[in-house]
PDB file of C-alpha atoms in Angstrom:
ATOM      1  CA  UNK L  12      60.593  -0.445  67.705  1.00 64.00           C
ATOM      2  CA  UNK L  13      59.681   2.497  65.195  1.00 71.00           C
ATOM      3  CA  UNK L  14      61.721   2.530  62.434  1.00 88.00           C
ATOM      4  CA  UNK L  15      63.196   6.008  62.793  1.00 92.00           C
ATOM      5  CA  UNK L  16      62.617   7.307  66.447  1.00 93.00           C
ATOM      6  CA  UNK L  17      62.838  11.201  67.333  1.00 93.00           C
ATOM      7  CA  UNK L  18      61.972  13.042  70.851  1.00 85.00           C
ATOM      8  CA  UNK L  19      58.729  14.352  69.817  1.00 80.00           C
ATOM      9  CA  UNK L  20      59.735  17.441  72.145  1.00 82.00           C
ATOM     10  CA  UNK L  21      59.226  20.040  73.009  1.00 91.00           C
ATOM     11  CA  UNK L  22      62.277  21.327  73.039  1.00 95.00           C
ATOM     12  CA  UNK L  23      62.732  25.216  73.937  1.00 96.00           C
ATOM     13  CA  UNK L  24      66.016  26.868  73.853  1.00 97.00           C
ATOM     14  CA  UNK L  25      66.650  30.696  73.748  1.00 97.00           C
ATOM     15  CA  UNK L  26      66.975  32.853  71.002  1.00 97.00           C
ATOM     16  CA  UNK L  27      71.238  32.498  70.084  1.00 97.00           C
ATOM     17  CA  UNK L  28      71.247  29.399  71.396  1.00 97.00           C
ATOM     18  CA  UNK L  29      72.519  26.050  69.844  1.00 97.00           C
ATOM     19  CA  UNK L  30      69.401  23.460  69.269  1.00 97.00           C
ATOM     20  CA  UNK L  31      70.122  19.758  69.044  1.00 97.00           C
ATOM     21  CA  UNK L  32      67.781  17.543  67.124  1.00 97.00           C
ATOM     22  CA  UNK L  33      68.767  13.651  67.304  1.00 96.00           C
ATOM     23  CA  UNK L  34      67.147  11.233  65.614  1.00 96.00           C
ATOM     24  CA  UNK L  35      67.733   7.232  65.279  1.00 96.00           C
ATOM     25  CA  UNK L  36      67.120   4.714  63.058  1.00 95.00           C
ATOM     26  CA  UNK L  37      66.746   0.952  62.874  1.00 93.00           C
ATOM     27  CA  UNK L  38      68.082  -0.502  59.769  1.00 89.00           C
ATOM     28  CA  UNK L  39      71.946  -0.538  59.226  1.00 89.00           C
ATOM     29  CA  UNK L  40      71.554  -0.798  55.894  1.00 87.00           C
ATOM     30  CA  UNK L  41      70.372   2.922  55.232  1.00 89.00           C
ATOM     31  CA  UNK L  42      71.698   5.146  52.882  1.00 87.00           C
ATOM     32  CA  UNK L  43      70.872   8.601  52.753  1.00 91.00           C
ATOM     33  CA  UNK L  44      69.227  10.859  55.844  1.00 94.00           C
ATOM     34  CA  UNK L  45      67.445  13.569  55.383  1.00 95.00           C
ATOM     35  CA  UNK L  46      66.412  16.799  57.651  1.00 97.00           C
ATOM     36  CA  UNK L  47      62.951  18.396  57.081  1.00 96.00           C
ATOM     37  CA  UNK L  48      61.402  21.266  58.880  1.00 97.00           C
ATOM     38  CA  UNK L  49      57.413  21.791  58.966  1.00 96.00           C
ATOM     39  CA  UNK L  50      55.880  25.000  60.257  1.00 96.00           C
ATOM     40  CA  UNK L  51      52.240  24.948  61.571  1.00 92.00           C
ATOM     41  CA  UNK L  52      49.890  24.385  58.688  1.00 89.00           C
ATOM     42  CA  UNK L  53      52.416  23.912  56.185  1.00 92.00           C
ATOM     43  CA  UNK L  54      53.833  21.240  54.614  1.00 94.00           C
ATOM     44  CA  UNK L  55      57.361  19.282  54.690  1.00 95.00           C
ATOM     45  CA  UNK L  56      60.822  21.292  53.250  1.00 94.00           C
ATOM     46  CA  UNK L  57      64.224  20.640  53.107  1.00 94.00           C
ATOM     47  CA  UNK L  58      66.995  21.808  55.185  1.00 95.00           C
ATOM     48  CA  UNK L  59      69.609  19.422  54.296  1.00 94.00           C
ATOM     49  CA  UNK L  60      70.734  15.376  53.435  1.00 94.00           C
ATOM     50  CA  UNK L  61      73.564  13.639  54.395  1.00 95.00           C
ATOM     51  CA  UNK L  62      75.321  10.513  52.889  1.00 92.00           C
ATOM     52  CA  UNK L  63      78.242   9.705  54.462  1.00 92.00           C
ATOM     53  CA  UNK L  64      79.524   9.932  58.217  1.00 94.00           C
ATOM     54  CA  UNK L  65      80.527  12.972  59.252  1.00 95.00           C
ATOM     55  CA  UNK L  66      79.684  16.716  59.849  1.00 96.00           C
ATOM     56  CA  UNK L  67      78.296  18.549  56.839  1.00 96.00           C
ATOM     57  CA  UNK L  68      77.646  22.330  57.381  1.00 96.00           C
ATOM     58  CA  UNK L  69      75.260  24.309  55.758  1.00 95.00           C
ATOM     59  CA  UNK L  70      74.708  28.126  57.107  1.00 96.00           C
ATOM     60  CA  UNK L  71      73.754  28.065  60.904  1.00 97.00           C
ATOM     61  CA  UNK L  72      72.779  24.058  60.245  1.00 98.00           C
ATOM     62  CA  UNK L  73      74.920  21.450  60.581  1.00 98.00           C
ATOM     63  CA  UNK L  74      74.047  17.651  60.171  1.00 97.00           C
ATOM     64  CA  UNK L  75      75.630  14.728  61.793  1.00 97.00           C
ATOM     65  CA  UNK L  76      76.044  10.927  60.885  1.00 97.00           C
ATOM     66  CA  UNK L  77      77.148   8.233  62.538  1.00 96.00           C
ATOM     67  CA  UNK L  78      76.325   4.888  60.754  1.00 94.00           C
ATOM     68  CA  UNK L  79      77.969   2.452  63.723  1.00 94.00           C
ATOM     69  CA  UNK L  80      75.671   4.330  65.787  1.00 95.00           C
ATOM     70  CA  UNK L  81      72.587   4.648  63.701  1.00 95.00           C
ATOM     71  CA  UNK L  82      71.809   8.092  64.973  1.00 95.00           C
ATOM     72  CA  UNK L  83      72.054  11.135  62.845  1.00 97.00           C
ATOM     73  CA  UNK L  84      71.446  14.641  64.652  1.00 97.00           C
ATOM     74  CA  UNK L  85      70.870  18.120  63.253  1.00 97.00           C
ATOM     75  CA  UNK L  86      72.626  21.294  65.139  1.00 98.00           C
ATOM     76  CA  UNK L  87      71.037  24.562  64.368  1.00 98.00           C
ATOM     77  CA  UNK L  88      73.445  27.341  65.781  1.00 98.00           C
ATOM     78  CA  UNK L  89      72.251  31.155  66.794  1.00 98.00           C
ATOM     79  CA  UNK L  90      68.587  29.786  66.685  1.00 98.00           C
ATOM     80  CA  UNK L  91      66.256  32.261  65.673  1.00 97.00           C
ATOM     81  CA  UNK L  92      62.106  32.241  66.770  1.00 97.00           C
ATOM     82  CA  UNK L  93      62.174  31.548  63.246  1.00 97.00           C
ATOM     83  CA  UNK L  94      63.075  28.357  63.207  1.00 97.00           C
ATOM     84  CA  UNK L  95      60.443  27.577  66.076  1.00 97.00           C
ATOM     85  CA  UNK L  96      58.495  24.246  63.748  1.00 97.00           C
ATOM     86  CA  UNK L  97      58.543  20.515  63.867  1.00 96.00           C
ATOM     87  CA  UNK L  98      61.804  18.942  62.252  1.00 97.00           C
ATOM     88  CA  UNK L  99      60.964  15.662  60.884  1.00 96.00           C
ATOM     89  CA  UNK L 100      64.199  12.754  60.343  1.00 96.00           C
ATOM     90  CA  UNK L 101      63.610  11.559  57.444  1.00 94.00           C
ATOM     91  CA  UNK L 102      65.911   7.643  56.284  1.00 93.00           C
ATOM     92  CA  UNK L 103      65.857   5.869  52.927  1.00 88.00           C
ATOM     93  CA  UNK L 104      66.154   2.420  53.168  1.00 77.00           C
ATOM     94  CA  UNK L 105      67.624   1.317  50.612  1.00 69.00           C
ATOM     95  CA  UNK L 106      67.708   3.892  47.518  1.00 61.00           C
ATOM     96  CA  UNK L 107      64.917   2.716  46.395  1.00 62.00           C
ATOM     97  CA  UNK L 108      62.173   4.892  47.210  1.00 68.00           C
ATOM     98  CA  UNK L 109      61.660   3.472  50.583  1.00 76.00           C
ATOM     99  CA  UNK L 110      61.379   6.479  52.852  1.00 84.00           C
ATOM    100  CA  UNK L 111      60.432   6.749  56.731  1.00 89.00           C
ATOM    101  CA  UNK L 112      60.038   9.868  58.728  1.00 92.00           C
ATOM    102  CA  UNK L 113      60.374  10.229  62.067  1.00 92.00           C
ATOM    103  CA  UNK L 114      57.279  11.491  63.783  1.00 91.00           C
ATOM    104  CA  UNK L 115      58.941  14.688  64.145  1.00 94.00           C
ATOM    105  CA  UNK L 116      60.437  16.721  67.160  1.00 95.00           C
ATOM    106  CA  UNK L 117      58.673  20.105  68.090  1.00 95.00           C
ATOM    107  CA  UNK L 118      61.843  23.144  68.680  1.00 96.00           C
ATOM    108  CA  UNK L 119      60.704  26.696  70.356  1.00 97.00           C
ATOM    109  CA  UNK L 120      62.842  29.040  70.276  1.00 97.00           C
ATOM    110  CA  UNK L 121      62.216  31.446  72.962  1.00 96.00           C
ATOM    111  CA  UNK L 122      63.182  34.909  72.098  1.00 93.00           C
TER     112      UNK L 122
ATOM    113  CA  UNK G  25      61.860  26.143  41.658  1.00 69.00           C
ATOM    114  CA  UNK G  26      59.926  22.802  42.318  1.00 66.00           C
ATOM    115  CA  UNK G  27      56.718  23.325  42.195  1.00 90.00           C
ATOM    116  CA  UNK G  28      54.428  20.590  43.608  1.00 96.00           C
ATOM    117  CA  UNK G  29      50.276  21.329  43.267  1.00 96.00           C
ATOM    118  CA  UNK G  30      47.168  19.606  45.451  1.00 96.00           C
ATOM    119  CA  UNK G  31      44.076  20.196  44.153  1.00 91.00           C
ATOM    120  CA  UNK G  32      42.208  21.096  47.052  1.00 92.00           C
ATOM    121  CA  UNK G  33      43.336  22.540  50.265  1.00 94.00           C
ATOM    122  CA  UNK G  34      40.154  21.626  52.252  1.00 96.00           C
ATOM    123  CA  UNK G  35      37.833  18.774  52.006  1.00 96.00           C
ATOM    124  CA  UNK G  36      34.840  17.339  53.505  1.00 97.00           C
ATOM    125  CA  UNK G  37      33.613  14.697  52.003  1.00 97.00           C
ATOM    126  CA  UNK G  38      30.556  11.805  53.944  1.00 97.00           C
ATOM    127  CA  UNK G  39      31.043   8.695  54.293  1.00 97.00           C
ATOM    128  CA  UNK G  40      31.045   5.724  51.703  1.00 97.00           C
ATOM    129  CA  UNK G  41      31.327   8.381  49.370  1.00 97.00           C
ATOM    130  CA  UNK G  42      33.996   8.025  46.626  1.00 97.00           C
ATOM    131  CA  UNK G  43      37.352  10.867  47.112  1.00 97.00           C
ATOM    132  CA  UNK G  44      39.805  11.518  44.604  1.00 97.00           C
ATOM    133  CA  UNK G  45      42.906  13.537  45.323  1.00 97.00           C
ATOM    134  CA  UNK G  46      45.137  15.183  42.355  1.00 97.00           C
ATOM    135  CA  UNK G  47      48.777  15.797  42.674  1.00 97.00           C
ATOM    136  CA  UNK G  48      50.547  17.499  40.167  1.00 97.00           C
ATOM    137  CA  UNK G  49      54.245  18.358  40.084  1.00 96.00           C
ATOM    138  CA  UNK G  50      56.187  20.779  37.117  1.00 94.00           C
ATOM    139  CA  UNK G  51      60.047  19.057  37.862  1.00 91.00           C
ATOM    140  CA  UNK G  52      59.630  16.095  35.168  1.00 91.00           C
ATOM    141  CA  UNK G  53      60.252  13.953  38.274  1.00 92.00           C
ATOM    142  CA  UNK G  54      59.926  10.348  37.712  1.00 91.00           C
ATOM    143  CA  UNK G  55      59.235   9.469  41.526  1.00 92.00           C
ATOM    144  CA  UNK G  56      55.842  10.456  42.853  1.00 95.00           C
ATOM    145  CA  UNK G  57      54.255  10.182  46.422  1.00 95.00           C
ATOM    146  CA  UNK G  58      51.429   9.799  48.908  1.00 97.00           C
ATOM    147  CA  UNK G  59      51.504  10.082  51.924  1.00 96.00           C
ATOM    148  CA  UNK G  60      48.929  10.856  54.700  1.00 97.00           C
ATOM    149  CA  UNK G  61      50.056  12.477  58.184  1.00 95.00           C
ATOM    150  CA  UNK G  62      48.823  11.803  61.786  1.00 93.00           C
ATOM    151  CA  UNK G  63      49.290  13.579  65.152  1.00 86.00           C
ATOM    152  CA  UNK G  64      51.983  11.675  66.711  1.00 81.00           C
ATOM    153  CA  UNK G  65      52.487   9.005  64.022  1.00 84.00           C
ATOM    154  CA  UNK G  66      54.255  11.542  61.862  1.00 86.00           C
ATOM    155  CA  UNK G  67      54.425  10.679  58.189  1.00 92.00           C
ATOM    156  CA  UNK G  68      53.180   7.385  56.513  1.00 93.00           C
ATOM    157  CA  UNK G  69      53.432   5.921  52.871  1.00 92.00           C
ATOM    158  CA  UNK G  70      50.220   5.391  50.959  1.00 95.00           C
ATOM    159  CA  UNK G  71      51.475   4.321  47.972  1.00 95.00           C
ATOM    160  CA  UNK G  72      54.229   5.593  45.327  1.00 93.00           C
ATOM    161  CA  UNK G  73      54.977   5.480  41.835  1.00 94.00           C
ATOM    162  CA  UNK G  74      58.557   5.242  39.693  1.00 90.00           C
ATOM    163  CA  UNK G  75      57.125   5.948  36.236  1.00 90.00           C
ATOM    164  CA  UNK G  76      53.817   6.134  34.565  1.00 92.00           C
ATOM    165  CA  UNK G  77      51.466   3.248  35.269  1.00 89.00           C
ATOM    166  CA  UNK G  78      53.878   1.852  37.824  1.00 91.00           C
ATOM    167  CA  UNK G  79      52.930   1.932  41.626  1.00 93.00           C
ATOM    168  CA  UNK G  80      53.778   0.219  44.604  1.00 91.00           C
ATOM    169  CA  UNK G  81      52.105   0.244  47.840  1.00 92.00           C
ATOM    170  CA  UNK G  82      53.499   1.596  51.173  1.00 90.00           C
ATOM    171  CA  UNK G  83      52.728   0.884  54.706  1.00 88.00           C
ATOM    172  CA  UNK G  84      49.242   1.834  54.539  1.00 94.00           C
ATOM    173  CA  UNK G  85      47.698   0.808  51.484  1.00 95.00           C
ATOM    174  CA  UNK G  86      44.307   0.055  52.248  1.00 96.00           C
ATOM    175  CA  UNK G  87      41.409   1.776  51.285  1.00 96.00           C
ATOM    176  CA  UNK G  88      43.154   3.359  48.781  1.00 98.00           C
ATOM    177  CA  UNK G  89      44.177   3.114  45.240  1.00 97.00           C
ATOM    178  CA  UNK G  90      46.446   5.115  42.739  1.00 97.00           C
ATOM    179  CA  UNK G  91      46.672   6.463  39.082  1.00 97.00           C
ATOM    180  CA  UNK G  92      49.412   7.719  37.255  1.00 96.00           C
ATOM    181  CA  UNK G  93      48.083   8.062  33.426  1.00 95.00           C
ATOM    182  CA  UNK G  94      50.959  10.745  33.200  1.00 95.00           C
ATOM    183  CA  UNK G  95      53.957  11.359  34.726  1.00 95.00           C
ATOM    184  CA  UNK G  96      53.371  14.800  35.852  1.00 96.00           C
ATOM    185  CA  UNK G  97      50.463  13.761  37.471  1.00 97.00           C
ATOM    186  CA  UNK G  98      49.583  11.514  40.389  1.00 97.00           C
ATOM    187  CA  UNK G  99      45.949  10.673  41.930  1.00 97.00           C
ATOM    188  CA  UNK G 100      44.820   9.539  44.935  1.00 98.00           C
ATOM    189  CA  UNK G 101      41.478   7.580  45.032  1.00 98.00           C
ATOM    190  CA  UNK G 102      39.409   6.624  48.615  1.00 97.00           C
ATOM    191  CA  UNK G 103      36.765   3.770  47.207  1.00 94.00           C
ATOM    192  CA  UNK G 104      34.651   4.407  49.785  1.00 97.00           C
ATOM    193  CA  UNK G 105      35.669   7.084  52.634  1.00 97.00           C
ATOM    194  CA  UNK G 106      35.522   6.248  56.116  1.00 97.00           C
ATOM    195  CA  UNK G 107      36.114   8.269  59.546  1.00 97.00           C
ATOM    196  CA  UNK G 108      39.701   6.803  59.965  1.00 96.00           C
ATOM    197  CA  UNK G 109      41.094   8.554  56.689  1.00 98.00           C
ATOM    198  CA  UNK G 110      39.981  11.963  58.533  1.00 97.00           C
ATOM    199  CA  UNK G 111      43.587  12.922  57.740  1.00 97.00           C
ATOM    200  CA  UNK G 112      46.299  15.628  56.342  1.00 96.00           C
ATOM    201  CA  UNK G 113      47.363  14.268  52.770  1.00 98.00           C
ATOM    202  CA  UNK G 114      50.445  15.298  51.748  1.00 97.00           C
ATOM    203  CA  UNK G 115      51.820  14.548  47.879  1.00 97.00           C
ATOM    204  CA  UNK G 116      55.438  14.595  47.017  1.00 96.00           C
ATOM    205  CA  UNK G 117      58.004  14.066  44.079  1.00 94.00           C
ATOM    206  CA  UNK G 118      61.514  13.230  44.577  1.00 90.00           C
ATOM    207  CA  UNK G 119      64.221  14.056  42.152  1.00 82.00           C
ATOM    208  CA  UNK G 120      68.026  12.241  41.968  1.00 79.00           C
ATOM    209  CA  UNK G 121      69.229  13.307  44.929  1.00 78.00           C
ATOM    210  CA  UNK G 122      66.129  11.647  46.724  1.00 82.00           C
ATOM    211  CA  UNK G 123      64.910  14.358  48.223  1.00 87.00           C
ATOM    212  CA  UNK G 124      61.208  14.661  48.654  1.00 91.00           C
ATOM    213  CA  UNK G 125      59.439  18.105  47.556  1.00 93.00           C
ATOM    214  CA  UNK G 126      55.801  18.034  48.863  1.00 96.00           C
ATOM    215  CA  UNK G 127      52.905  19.808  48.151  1.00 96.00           C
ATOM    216  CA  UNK G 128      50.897  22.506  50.217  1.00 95.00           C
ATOM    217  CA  UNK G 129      48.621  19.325  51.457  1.00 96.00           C
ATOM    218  CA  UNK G 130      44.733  18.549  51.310  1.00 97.00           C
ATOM    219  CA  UNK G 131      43.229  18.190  55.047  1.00 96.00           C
ATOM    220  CA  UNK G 132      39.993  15.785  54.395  1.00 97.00           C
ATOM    221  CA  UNK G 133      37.591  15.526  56.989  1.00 97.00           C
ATOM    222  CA  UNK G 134      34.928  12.244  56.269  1.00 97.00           C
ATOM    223  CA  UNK G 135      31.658  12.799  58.180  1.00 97.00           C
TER     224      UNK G 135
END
């Protein structure tokens, strides 16, 4: 079992649309998740991390937690061809430097 | 704004021969990274360092060795380059919140 799984897509929604990226992750004892999105040829940036379980909003992205679960999703809402990339999960361990990505899940937005 | 420098963009290197990779990052971050990045096997941890001199290894330490003389700067050293480290190379630094801020990448191809 991979330590932080994602659907490696491709997922293709229309342009307005709401895009669901899940991602899950093997060790309970994680603290902080983190969303990254990577267009073609370009390296790994930030959208947004998450701490605790819950919702936290952020413009037309919101993230999602659920520790019991071990899942943590990312919504994007009114999706833009824009935001057509890979979004990569991203899990640290155990705060201390230990990070895993997911292998990343491919979103096309479809104007 | 974080700024987070590769020193090449494009590499071709031969076999056996000896690589070195330079990361350099402007944020006075004490966390530095290597990683190298695979279709389908997403992102994976060469080795990191927490403060000059320090380093610890990551998933997929061999072949490979680090330097961090100074803490804005972080190298990446193939002993002797072979086919299988054909690979994107991706540096990052990591400030308090933990999250990663990566550099534009070096894609070496070993002949």
């Amino acid at each position: 079992q991979k330590e932080v799984e994602q659907n490696s897509g491709p997922l293709s929604v229309p342009e307005g649309a709401i895009a669901s990226l899940n991602c899950t992750y093997s060790d309970r004892g994680s603290q902080s998740f983190f969303w990254y999105r990577q267009y073609s040829g370009k390296s790994p940036e930030l959208i947004m991390f998450i701490y605790s379980n819950g919702d936290k909003e952020d413009g037309r992205f919101t993230a999602q937690l659920n520790k019991a679960s071990q899942y943590v999703s990312l919504l994007i809402r009114d999706s833009q061809p824009s935001d057509s990339a890979t979004y990569l999960c991203a899990v640290n361990k155990d705060n201390n430097n230990d990070m895993r990505f997911g292998a990343g899940t491919r979103l096309t937005v479809k104007p | 704004d974080v700024k987070v420098t590769q020193s090449s963009r494009y590499l071709v290197k031969r076999t056996g021969e000896k690589v070195f990779l330079e990361c350099v990052q402007d944020m006075d971050h004490e966390n530095m990274f290597w990683y190298r990045q695979d279709p389908g096997l997403g992102l994976r941890l060469i080795y990191f360092s927490y403060d000059v001199k320090m380093k610890e290894k990551g998933d997929i330490p061999e072949g490979y060795s680090v330097s961090r003389e100074k803490k804005e700067r972080f190298s990446l050293i193939l002993e002797s380059a072979s086919t299988n480290q054909t690979s994107m190379y991706l540096c990052a630094s990591s400030d308090y919140t933990d999250t990663q801020y990566f550099g534009p990448g070096t894609r070496l191809t070993v002949l």
